[in-house]
PDB file of C-alpha atoms in Angstrom:
ATOM      1  CA  UNK A 250      24.820  24.504  17.184  1.00 90.00           C
ATOM      2  CA  UNK A 251      23.134  22.939  14.070  1.00 97.00           C
ATOM      3  CA  UNK A 252      21.371  25.436  11.637  1.00 98.00           C
ATOM      4  CA  UNK A 253      18.090  25.187  10.135  1.00 98.00           C
ATOM      5  CA  UNK A 254      16.809  27.258   7.161  1.00 98.00           C
ATOM      6  CA  UNK A 255      13.009  27.745   7.360  1.00 98.00           C
ATOM      7  CA  UNK A 256      11.435  28.858   4.265  1.00 98.00           C
ATOM      8  CA  UNK A 257       7.801  29.820   5.122  1.00 98.00           C
ATOM      9  CA  UNK A 258       5.206  32.771   5.346  1.00 97.00           C
ATOM     10  CA  UNK A 259       5.742  35.267   8.055  1.00 98.00           C
ATOM     11  CA  UNK A 260       3.070  37.262  10.008  1.00 98.00           C
ATOM     12  CA  UNK A 261       4.271  40.209  11.962  1.00 98.00           C
ATOM     13  CA  UNK A 262       1.312  39.602  14.494  1.00 98.00           C
ATOM     14  CA  UNK A 263       0.511  36.085  15.774  1.00 96.00           C
ATOM     15  CA  UNK A 264       1.729  32.733  14.980  1.00 96.00           C
ATOM     16  CA  UNK A 265       1.870  31.211  11.479  1.00 96.00           C
ATOM     17  CA  UNK A 266       4.559  29.977   9.159  1.00 97.00           C
ATOM     18  CA  UNK A 267       7.784  31.161  10.453  1.00 98.00           C
ATOM     19  CA  UNK A 268       6.189  32.968  13.071  1.00 98.00           C
ATOM     20  CA  UNK A 269       5.092  29.491  14.315  1.00 98.00           C
ATOM     21  CA  UNK A 270       8.110  27.627  13.653  1.00 98.00           C
ATOM     22  CA  UNK A 271      11.167  29.583  14.338  1.00 98.00           C
ATOM     23  CA  UNK A 272      11.021  30.046  18.063  1.00 98.00           C
ATOM     24  CA  UNK A 273      10.083  26.587  19.161  1.00 98.00           C
ATOM     25  CA  UNK A 274      13.267  25.511  16.993  1.00 98.00           C
ATOM     26  CA  UNK A 275      15.267  28.031  18.826  1.00 98.00           C
ATOM     27  CA  UNK A 276      14.041  26.783  22.222  1.00 98.00           C
ATOM     28  CA  UNK A 277      14.925  23.463  21.246  1.00 98.00           C
ATOM     29  CA  UNK A 278      18.502  24.641  20.871  1.00 97.00           C
ATOM     30  CA  UNK A 279      18.968  25.331  16.868  1.00 98.00           C
ATOM     31  CA  UNK A 280      20.327  28.129  15.047  1.00 98.00           C
ATOM     32  CA  UNK A 281      17.218  29.028  12.775  1.00 98.00           C
ATOM     33  CA  UNK A 282      17.785  31.253   9.631  1.00 98.00           C
ATOM     34  CA  UNK A 283      14.243  32.481   8.356  1.00 98.00           C
ATOM     35  CA  UNK A 284      13.380  33.115   4.862  1.00 98.00           C
ATOM     36  CA  UNK A 285       9.966  34.419   4.208  1.00 98.00           C
ATOM     37  CA  UNK A 286       7.799  33.835   1.217  1.00 98.00           C
ATOM     38  CA  UNK A 287       5.305  36.275   2.339  1.00 97.00           C
ATOM     39  CA  UNK A 288       5.118  38.897   4.931  1.00 97.00           C
ATOM     40  CA  UNK A 289       1.770  39.629   6.211  1.00 97.00           C
ATOM     41  CA  UNK A 290       0.272  41.941   9.092  1.00 98.00           C
ATOM     42  CA  UNK A 291      -1.625  39.010  10.528  1.00 96.00           C
ATOM     43  CA  UNK A 292      -2.903  35.508   9.219  1.00 95.00           C
ATOM     44  CA  UNK A 293      -5.564  35.241   6.905  1.00 93.00           C
ATOM     45  CA  UNK A 294      -8.434  34.058   8.962  1.00 92.00           C
ATOM     46  CA  UNK A 295      -9.076  37.329  10.508  1.00 96.00           C
ATOM     47  CA  UNK A 296     -12.361  38.804   9.342  1.00 95.00           C
ATOM     48  CA  UNK A 297     -10.836  42.182   9.209  1.00 97.00           C
ATOM     49  CA  UNK A 298      -8.526  41.183   6.574  1.00 96.00           C
ATOM     50  CA  UNK A 299      -4.652  41.481   6.285  1.00 95.00           C
ATOM     51  CA  UNK A 300      -2.098  43.720   4.637  1.00 98.00           C
ATOM     52  CA  UNK A 301       1.337  42.853   3.142  1.00 97.00           C
ATOM     53  CA  UNK A 302       2.580  41.058   0.180  1.00 95.00           C
ATOM     54  CA  UNK A 303       4.519  37.854  -1.313  1.00 94.00           C
ATOM     55  CA  UNK A 304       8.195  38.048  -1.864  1.00 97.00           C
ATOM     56  CA  UNK A 305       9.544  37.872  -5.527  1.00 97.00           C
ATOM     57  CA  UNK A 306      10.942  34.404  -6.044  1.00 97.00           C
ATOM     58  CA  UNK A 307      14.279  35.916  -6.775  1.00 97.00           C
ATOM     59  CA  UNK A 308      14.559  36.705  -3.149  1.00 97.00           C
ATOM     60  CA  UNK A 309      15.143  33.318  -2.188  1.00 98.00           C
ATOM     61  CA  UNK A 310      17.803  32.980  -4.777  1.00 97.00           C
ATOM     62  CA  UNK A 311      19.706  36.117  -3.693  1.00 98.00           C
ATOM     63  CA  UNK A 312      19.455  34.842  -0.111  1.00 98.00           C
ATOM     64  CA  UNK A 313      20.731  31.598  -0.926  1.00 98.00           C
ATOM     65  CA  UNK A 314      23.785  33.065  -2.617  1.00 98.00           C
ATOM     66  CA  UNK A 315      24.430  35.349   0.062  1.00 98.00           C
ATOM     67  CA  UNK A 316      24.605  32.461   2.600  1.00 98.00           C
ATOM     68  CA  UNK A 317      26.852  30.482   0.242  1.00 98.00           C
ATOM     69  CA  UNK A 318      29.169  33.520  -0.053  1.00 98.00           C
ATOM     70  CA  UNK A 319      29.926  33.236   3.675  1.00 98.00           C
ATOM     71  CA  UNK A 320      29.964  29.553   3.788  1.00 97.00           C
ATOM     72  CA  UNK A 321      26.876  29.241   5.734  1.00 97.00           C
ATOM     73  CA  UNK A 322      25.250  26.573   3.763  1.00 98.00           C
ATOM     74  CA  UNK A 323      27.637  23.915   4.860  1.00 97.00           C
ATOM     75  CA  UNK A 324      26.459  24.690   8.556  1.00 97.00           C
ATOM     76  CA  UNK A 325      22.837  24.070   7.524  1.00 98.00           C
ATOM     77  CA  UNK A 326      21.702  20.600   8.651  1.00 98.00           C
ATOM     78  CA  UNK A 327      18.083  20.829   7.670  1.00 98.00           C
ATOM     79  CA  UNK A 328      15.975  22.959   4.988  1.00 98.00           C
ATOM     80  CA  UNK A 329      12.401  23.186   6.253  1.00 98.00           C
ATOM     81  CA  UNK A 330       9.713  24.542   3.794  1.00 98.00           C
ATOM     82  CA  UNK A 331       6.042  25.471   4.326  1.00 98.00           C
ATOM     83  CA  UNK A 332       3.774  28.180   2.405  1.00 97.00           C
ATOM     84  CA  UNK A 333       5.001  28.934  -0.894  1.00 97.00           C
ATOM     85  CA  UNK A 334       3.090  31.582  -2.548  1.00 93.00           C
ATOM     86  CA  UNK A 335       4.357  30.933  -6.386  1.00 96.00           C
ATOM     87  CA  UNK A 336       5.484  28.353  -8.613  1.00 96.00           C
ATOM     88  CA  UNK A 337       8.837  30.445  -8.984  1.00 97.00           C
ATOM     89  CA  UNK A 338       9.429  30.113  -5.278  1.00 98.00           C
ATOM     90  CA  UNK A 339       9.107  26.226  -5.483  1.00 97.00           C
ATOM     91  CA  UNK A 340      11.850  26.301  -7.994  1.00 97.00           C
ATOM     92  CA  UNK A 341      14.122  28.387  -6.038  1.00 98.00           C
ATOM     93  CA  UNK A 342      13.441  26.044  -2.757  1.00 98.00           C
ATOM     94  CA  UNK A 343      14.691  23.287  -4.829  1.00 98.00           C
ATOM     95  CA  UNK A 344      17.818  25.065  -6.051  1.00 98.00           C
ATOM     96  CA  UNK A 345      18.485  25.864  -2.429  1.00 98.00           C
ATOM     97  CA  UNK A 346      17.834  22.303  -1.295  1.00 98.00           C
ATOM     98  CA  UNK A 347      20.263  21.121  -3.726  1.00 98.00           C
ATOM     99  CA  UNK A 348      23.034  23.450  -2.892  1.00 98.00           C
ATOM    100  CA  UNK A 349      22.530  22.777   0.599  1.00 98.00           C
ATOM    101  CA  UNK A 350      22.880  19.076   0.005  1.00 98.00           C
ATOM    102  CA  UNK A 351      26.084  19.621  -2.017  1.00 98.00           C
ATOM    103  CA  UNK A 352      27.576  21.972   0.745  1.00 98.00           C
ATOM    104  CA  UNK A 353      26.577  19.342   3.644  1.00 98.00           C
ATOM    105  CA  UNK A 354      25.580  15.830   2.432  1.00 98.00           C
ATOM    106  CA  UNK A 355      24.258  15.116   5.831  1.00 97.00           C
ATOM    107  CA  UNK A 356      21.349  17.853   5.720  1.00 98.00           C
ATOM    108  CA  UNK A 357      17.908  16.692   5.386  1.00 98.00           C
ATOM    109  CA  UNK A 358      14.977  18.518   3.752  1.00 98.00           C
ATOM    110  CA  UNK A 359      11.459  18.279   5.285  1.00 98.00           C
ATOM    111  CA  UNK A 360       8.825  19.542   3.037  1.00 98.00           C
ATOM    112  CA  UNK A 361       5.489  20.680   4.896  1.00 98.00           C
ATOM    113  CA  UNK A 362       3.203  20.792   1.378  1.00 97.00           C
ATOM    114  CA  UNK A 363       0.893  23.493   2.435  1.00 96.00           C
ATOM    115  CA  UNK A 364      -1.962  23.292  -0.200  1.00 94.00           C
ATOM    116  CA  UNK A 365      -4.930  23.196   2.029  1.00 85.00           C
ATOM    117  CA  UNK A 366      -7.503  21.123   3.924  1.00 82.00           C
ATOM    118  CA  UNK A 367     -10.770  19.375   3.244  1.00 69.00           C
ATOM    119  CA  UNK A 368     -12.782  22.398   4.532  1.00 70.00           C
ATOM    120  CA  UNK A 369     -10.950  25.172   2.683  1.00 73.00           C
ATOM    121  CA  UNK A 370     -10.104  23.000  -0.298  1.00 68.00           C
ATOM    122  CA  UNK A 371      -6.867  23.822  -2.139  1.00 73.00           C
ATOM    123  CA  UNK A 372      -5.731  27.524  -0.966  1.00 81.00           C
ATOM    124  CA  UNK A 373      -2.602  27.610  -3.518  1.00 89.00           C
ATOM    125  CA  UNK A 374      -2.509  27.680  -7.237  1.00 90.00           C
ATOM    126  CA  UNK A 375      -2.728  24.715  -9.514  1.00 93.00           C
ATOM    127  CA  UNK A 376       1.080  25.539 -10.348  1.00 95.00           C
ATOM    128  CA  UNK A 377       2.176  25.357  -6.826  1.00 96.00           C
ATOM    129  CA  UNK A 378       0.177  22.364  -6.149  1.00 95.00           C
ATOM    130  CA  UNK A 379       1.657  20.620  -9.123  1.00 96.00           C
ATOM    131  CA  UNK A 380       5.256  21.680  -8.162  1.00 97.00           C
ATOM    132  CA  UNK A 381       4.892  20.450  -4.472  1.00 97.00           C
ATOM    133  CA  UNK A 382       3.372  16.927  -5.894  1.00 97.00           C
ATOM    134  CA  UNK A 383       5.785  16.416  -8.586  1.00 97.00           C
ATOM    135  CA  UNK A 384       9.016  18.160  -7.618  1.00 97.00           C
ATOM    136  CA  UNK A 385       9.265  19.046  -3.941  1.00 98.00           C
ATOM    137  CA  UNK A 386       7.613  16.221  -2.080  1.00 98.00           C
ATOM    138  CA  UNK A 387       9.489  13.743  -4.063  1.00 98.00           C
ATOM    139  CA  UNK A 388      12.982  15.428  -3.390  1.00 98.00           C
ATOM    140  CA  UNK A 389      12.163  15.567   0.256  1.00 98.00           C
ATOM    141  CA  UNK A 390      13.507  13.288   2.793  1.00 98.00           C
ATOM    142  CA  UNK A 391      10.591  13.942   5.231  1.00 98.00           C
ATOM    143  CA  UNK A 392       7.076  15.146   4.209  1.00 98.00           C
ATOM    144  CA  UNK A 393       4.486  16.467   6.628  1.00 98.00           C
ATOM    145  CA  UNK A 394       1.156  16.603   4.938  1.00 97.00           C
ATOM    146  CA  UNK A 395      -2.401  16.756   6.341  1.00 95.00           C
ATOM    147  CA  UNK A 396      -4.866  14.465   5.145  1.00 95.00           C
ATOM    148  CA  UNK A 397      -5.808  16.359   2.176  1.00 94.00           C
ATOM    149  CA  UNK A 398      -2.232  17.027   1.047  1.00 96.00           C
ATOM    150  CA  UNK A 399      -1.408  13.228   1.410  1.00 97.00           C
ATOM    151  CA  UNK A 400      -4.354  12.423  -0.824  1.00 96.00           C
ATOM    152  CA  UNK A 401      -3.139  14.904  -3.411  1.00 95.00           C
ATOM    153  CA  UNK A 402       0.436  13.453  -3.284  1.00 97.00           C
ATOM    154  CA  UNK A 403      -0.726   9.849  -3.640  1.00 98.00           C
ATOM    155  CA  UNK A 404      -3.914  10.383  -5.622  1.00 96.00           C
ATOM    156  CA  UNK A 405      -5.555   8.096  -3.213  1.00 97.00           C
ATOM    157  CA  UNK A 406      -8.901   8.730  -1.418  1.00 95.00           C
ATOM    158  CA  UNK A 407      -8.676   8.472   2.487  1.00 95.00           C
ATOM    159  CA  UNK A 408     -11.790   7.710   4.493  1.00 93.00           C
ATOM    160  CA  UNK A 409     -10.378   5.368   7.126  1.00 93.00           C
ATOM    161  CA  UNK A 410      -7.259   4.286   9.102  1.00 94.00           C
ATOM    162  CA  UNK A 411      -6.517   1.598   6.478  1.00 95.00           C
ATOM    163  CA  UNK A 412      -6.794   4.096   3.658  1.00 96.00           C
ATOM    164  CA  UNK A 413      -4.394   6.172   5.626  1.00 96.00           C
ATOM    165  CA  UNK A 414      -1.861   3.330   5.953  1.00 96.00           C
ATOM    166  CA  UNK A 415      -2.010   2.523   2.206  1.00 97.00           C
ATOM    167  CA  UNK A 416      -1.455   6.283   1.158  1.00 97.00           C
ATOM    168  CA  UNK A 417       1.390   6.355   3.216  1.00 97.00           C
ATOM    169  CA  UNK A 418       2.789   3.177   1.931  1.00 97.00           C
ATOM    170  CA  UNK A 419       2.476   4.541  -1.326  1.00 98.00           C
ATOM    171  CA  UNK A 420       4.083   8.049  -0.472  1.00 98.00           C
ATOM    172  CA  UNK A 421       6.973   5.980   0.833  1.00 98.00           C
ATOM    173  CA  UNK A 422       7.586   4.653  -2.703  1.00 98.00           C
ATOM    174  CA  UNK A 423       7.543   8.241  -4.152  1.00 98.00           C
ATOM    175  CA  UNK A 424      10.819   9.608  -2.727  1.00 98.00           C
ATOM    176  CA  UNK A 425      10.342  10.645   1.010  1.00 98.00           C
ATOM    177  CA  UNK A 426      11.722   8.239   3.529  1.00 98.00           C
ATOM    178  CA  UNK A 427       9.618   9.289   6.203  1.00 98.00           C
ATOM    179  CA  UNK A 428       5.812  10.397   6.165  1.00 98.00           C
ATOM    180  CA  UNK A 429       4.179  12.139   9.036  1.00 98.00           C
ATOM    181  CA  UNK A 430       0.500  12.932   8.605  1.00 97.00           C
ATOM    182  CA  UNK A 431      -0.250  15.678  10.853  1.00 94.00           C
ATOM    183  CA  UNK A 432      -3.973  15.449  11.040  1.00 88.00           C
ATOM    184  CA  UNK A 433      -6.228  12.655   9.873  1.00 91.00           C
ATOM    185  CA  UNK A 434      -9.739  14.362  10.148  1.00 86.00           C
ATOM    186  CA  UNK A 435     -11.720  11.352   8.783  1.00 83.00           C
ATOM    187  CA  UNK A 436     -10.688   8.963  11.519  1.00 84.00           C
ATOM    188  CA  UNK A 437     -12.188  10.529  14.735  1.00 81.00           C
ATOM    189  CA  UNK A 438     -14.396  13.690  15.593  1.00 79.00           C
ATOM    190  CA  UNK A 439     -13.299  13.970  19.248  1.00 84.00           C
ATOM    191  CA  UNK A 440      -9.405  12.962  18.958  1.00 90.00           C
ATOM    192  CA  UNK A 441      -6.527  14.328  16.960  1.00 93.00           C
ATOM    193  CA  UNK A 442      -4.910  11.635  15.190  1.00 95.00           C
ATOM    194  CA  UNK A 443      -1.372  11.778  13.611  1.00 97.00           C
ATOM    195  CA  UNK A 444       0.201   8.906  11.793  1.00 97.00           C
ATOM    196  CA  UNK A 445       4.107   8.316  11.236  1.00 98.00           C
ATOM    197  CA  UNK A 446       5.307   5.930   8.511  1.00 98.00           C
ATOM    198  CA  UNK A 447       8.951   5.128   7.824  1.00 97.00           C
ATOM    199  CA  UNK A 448      10.409   1.768   6.632  1.00 94.00           C
ATOM    200  CA  UNK A 449      10.729   0.566  10.082  1.00 93.00           C
ATOM    201  CA  UNK A 450       7.083   0.652  10.914  1.00 95.00           C
ATOM    202  CA  UNK A 451       3.938   2.755  11.064  1.00 97.00           C
ATOM    203  CA  UNK A 452       2.668   4.456  14.295  1.00 98.00           C
ATOM    204  CA  UNK A 453      -0.229   6.442  15.481  1.00 97.00           C
ATOM    205  CA  UNK A 454      -0.735   9.124  18.157  1.00 97.00           C
ATOM    206  CA  UNK A 455      -3.805  10.436  19.737  1.00 95.00           C
ATOM    207  CA  UNK A 456      -4.580  13.369  21.839  1.00 95.00           C
ATOM    208  CA  UNK A 457      -7.769  15.013  22.984  1.00 93.00           C
ATOM    209  CA  UNK A 458      -9.223  17.506  20.418  1.00 91.00           C
ATOM    210  CA  UNK A 459      -9.379  20.571  22.443  1.00 92.00           C
ATOM    211  CA  UNK A 460     -12.659  22.904  21.884  1.00 88.00           C
ATOM    212  CA  UNK A 461     -11.894  26.413  20.645  1.00 92.00           C
ATOM    213  CA  UNK A 462     -14.494  28.893  19.524  1.00 90.00           C
ATOM    214  CA  UNK A 463     -12.358  29.895  16.616  1.00 93.00           C
ATOM    215  CA  UNK A 464      -9.560  27.109  15.658  1.00 92.00           C
ATOM    216  CA  UNK A 465      -5.960  28.362  16.058  1.00 95.00           C
ATOM    217  CA  UNK A 466      -3.779  28.988  12.921  1.00 95.00           C
ATOM    218  CA  UNK A 467      -0.151  27.601  12.635  1.00 96.00           C
ATOM    219  CA  UNK A 468      -0.667  24.303  14.378  1.00 96.00           C
ATOM    220  CA  UNK A 469       0.622  22.211  11.284  1.00 96.00           C
ATOM    221  CA  UNK A 470       3.602  24.582  11.035  1.00 97.00           C
ATOM    222  CA  UNK A 471       4.300  24.036  14.733  1.00 98.00           C
ATOM    223  CA  UNK A 472       4.280  20.376  14.411  1.00 98.00           C
ATOM    224  CA  UNK A 473       6.524  20.384  11.340  1.00 98.00           C
ATOM    225  CA  UNK A 474       9.073  22.473  13.318  1.00 98.00           C
ATOM    226  CA  UNK A 475       8.886  20.258  16.539  1.00 98.00           C
ATOM    227  CA  UNK A 476       9.413  16.881  14.382  1.00 98.00           C
ATOM    228  CA  UNK A 477      12.364  18.449  12.500  1.00 98.00           C
ATOM    229  CA  UNK A 478      13.937  19.684  15.572  1.00 98.00           C
ATOM    230  CA  UNK A 479      13.647  16.183  17.228  1.00 98.00           C
ATOM    231  CA  UNK A 480      15.181  14.511  14.382  1.00 98.00           C
ATOM    232  CA  UNK A 481      18.222  16.907  14.275  1.00 98.00           C
ATOM    233  CA  UNK A 482      18.493  16.216  17.909  1.00 97.00           C
ATOM    234  CA  UNK A 483      19.239  12.705  17.013  1.00 97.00           C
ATOM    235  CA  UNK A 484      15.795  11.049  18.158  1.00 98.00           C
ATOM    236  CA  UNK A 485      14.416   8.106  16.416  1.00 98.00           C
ATOM    237  CA  UNK A 486      11.711   9.172  14.209  1.00 98.00           C
ATOM    238  CA  UNK A 487       8.948   7.610  16.690  1.00 98.00           C
ATOM    239  CA  UNK A 488      10.413   9.478  19.616  1.00 98.00           C
ATOM    240  CA  UNK A 489      10.495  12.699  17.748  1.00 98.00           C
ATOM    241  CA  UNK A 490       7.047  12.184  16.450  1.00 98.00           C
ATOM    242  CA  UNK A 491       5.786  11.509  19.990  1.00 98.00           C
ATOM    243  CA  UNK A 492       7.563  14.563  21.222  1.00 98.00           C
ATOM    244  CA  UNK A 493       6.240  16.805  18.539  1.00 98.00           C
ATOM    245  CA  UNK A 494       2.669  15.667  19.651  1.00 98.00           C
ATOM    246  CA  UNK A 495       2.920  15.981  23.052  1.00 98.00           C
ATOM    247  CA  UNK A 496       4.739  19.688  22.864  1.00 98.00           C
ATOM    248  CA  UNK A 497       2.134  20.785  20.720  1.00 98.00           C
ATOM    249  CA  UNK A 498      -0.524  19.609  22.707  1.00 98.00           C
ATOM    250  CA  UNK A 499       1.078  21.753  25.614  1.00 98.00           C
ATOM    251  CA  UNK A 500       1.057  24.910  23.615  1.00 98.00           C
ATOM    252  CA  UNK A 501      -2.667  24.164  22.511  1.00 97.00           C
ATOM    253  CA  UNK A 502      -3.479  23.807  26.103  1.00 97.00           C
ATOM    254  CA  UNK A 503      -2.080  26.986  27.328  1.00 97.00           C
ATOM    255  CA  UNK A 504      -3.615  28.701  24.336  1.00 98.00           C
ATOM    256  CA  UNK A 505      -7.246  27.201  25.245  1.00 96.00           C
ATOM    257  CA  UNK A 506      -6.623  28.029  29.106  1.00 96.00           C
ATOM    258  CA  UNK A 507      -5.771  31.572  28.318  1.00 96.00           C
ATOM    259  CA  UNK A 508      -8.847  31.905  26.172  1.00 95.00           C
ATOM    260  CA  UNK A 509      -6.634  32.941  23.069  1.00 96.00           C
ATOM    261  CA  UNK A 510      -6.841  32.717  19.546  1.00 96.00           C
ATOM    262  CA  UNK A 511      -3.227  33.115  18.728  1.00 98.00           C
ATOM    263  CA  UNK A 512      -1.008  30.140  19.804  1.00 98.00           C
ATOM    264  CA  UNK A 513       0.694  30.763  23.147  1.00 98.00           C
ATOM    265  CA  UNK A 514       3.970  29.389  22.247  1.00 98.00           C
ATOM    266  CA  UNK A 515       6.129  31.702  24.210  1.00 97.00           C
ATOM    267  CA  UNK A 516       3.910  31.205  27.400  1.00 97.00           C
ATOM    268  CA  UNK A 517       4.280  27.272  26.837  1.00 98.00           C
ATOM    269  CA  UNK A 518       7.991  27.421  25.911  1.00 98.00           C
ATOM    270  CA  UNK A 519       9.075  24.975  28.718  1.00 98.00           C
ATOM    271  CA  UNK A 520       6.778  22.444  27.521  1.00 97.00           C
ATOM    272  CA  UNK A 521       8.467  22.628  24.119  1.00 98.00           C
ATOM    273  CA  UNK A 522      11.255  21.030  25.760  1.00 97.00           C
ATOM    274  CA  UNK A 523       9.840  19.079  28.573  1.00 97.00           C
ATOM    275  CA  UNK A 524       5.863  18.448  27.672  1.00 97.00           C
ATOM    276  CA  UNK A 525       3.833  17.764  30.844  1.00 93.00           C
ATOM    277  CA  UNK A 526       1.529  15.290  29.277  1.00 96.00           C
ATOM    278  CA  UNK A 527       2.481  12.054  27.546  1.00 96.00           C
ATOM    279  CA  UNK A 528       0.843  10.580  24.671  1.00 97.00           C
ATOM    280  CA  UNK A 529       2.349   7.254  23.790  1.00 97.00           C
ATOM    281  CA  UNK A 530       2.743   5.926  19.904  1.00 97.00           C
ATOM    282  CA  UNK A 531       0.545   2.904  19.061  1.00 96.00           C
ATOM    283  CA  UNK A 532       2.436   0.508  16.544  1.00 97.00           C
ATOM    284  CA  UNK A 533       0.153  -0.112  13.469  1.00 93.00           C
ATOM    285  CA  UNK A 534       2.469  -2.163  11.481  1.00 81.00           C
TER     286      UNK A 534
END
């Protein structure tokens, strides 16, 4: 079984960060080795607040060394990074990625550059944003930004589909080989739209935008994990893209039908492998 190191936030209760990503990757058949950047009682959208703390950046380095000592890094086929709580953590992630690539040249790095969104604005420090834009995203094989994060990376305003395509084209010149934009909020108010950009072509998928009283947290983390899993299974990027979209919709549908706020990933686990509904990709270019 292929191994994946997933470096993200973690919540004890609910689904966000590694709590949203680890189980889907396991259900797809991978060994997942989570490294937590923070550990909170619950995600930060609860009005009652949350408890917990960030981990010191040295923790990532210590765990990297421990994995290296037991020759585990050569069994790692992908590094997936998500929320990073400090500039020190971004530097440790890059060190880990470089060491994994040295141990296994076939390994890929998937960067989910968690910075924020159009509504919240930037939710990380300027230092973390700068490190993501200038160091981690250019070093990644695959990036999975939302519209806001893609704009930060390319320094381009996105207000229509043509803008999004142009920004993806620019992103492909800045290091990454694959760009998956996991939410283009400016394109439609009633459809959830994602774009995939590779040197082979540009694709778009649409799915219904389900109505929630409170929007679930951890959806982006789930998409990044599902796409990473599809790529490691050997699927062409566009097929991994379509599967990630369809499986994510299945989890959201289960969540909506259950009247829950937290993602019902376990209840929808069979659909992680075999989604019941299919939304095809449209080739854009």
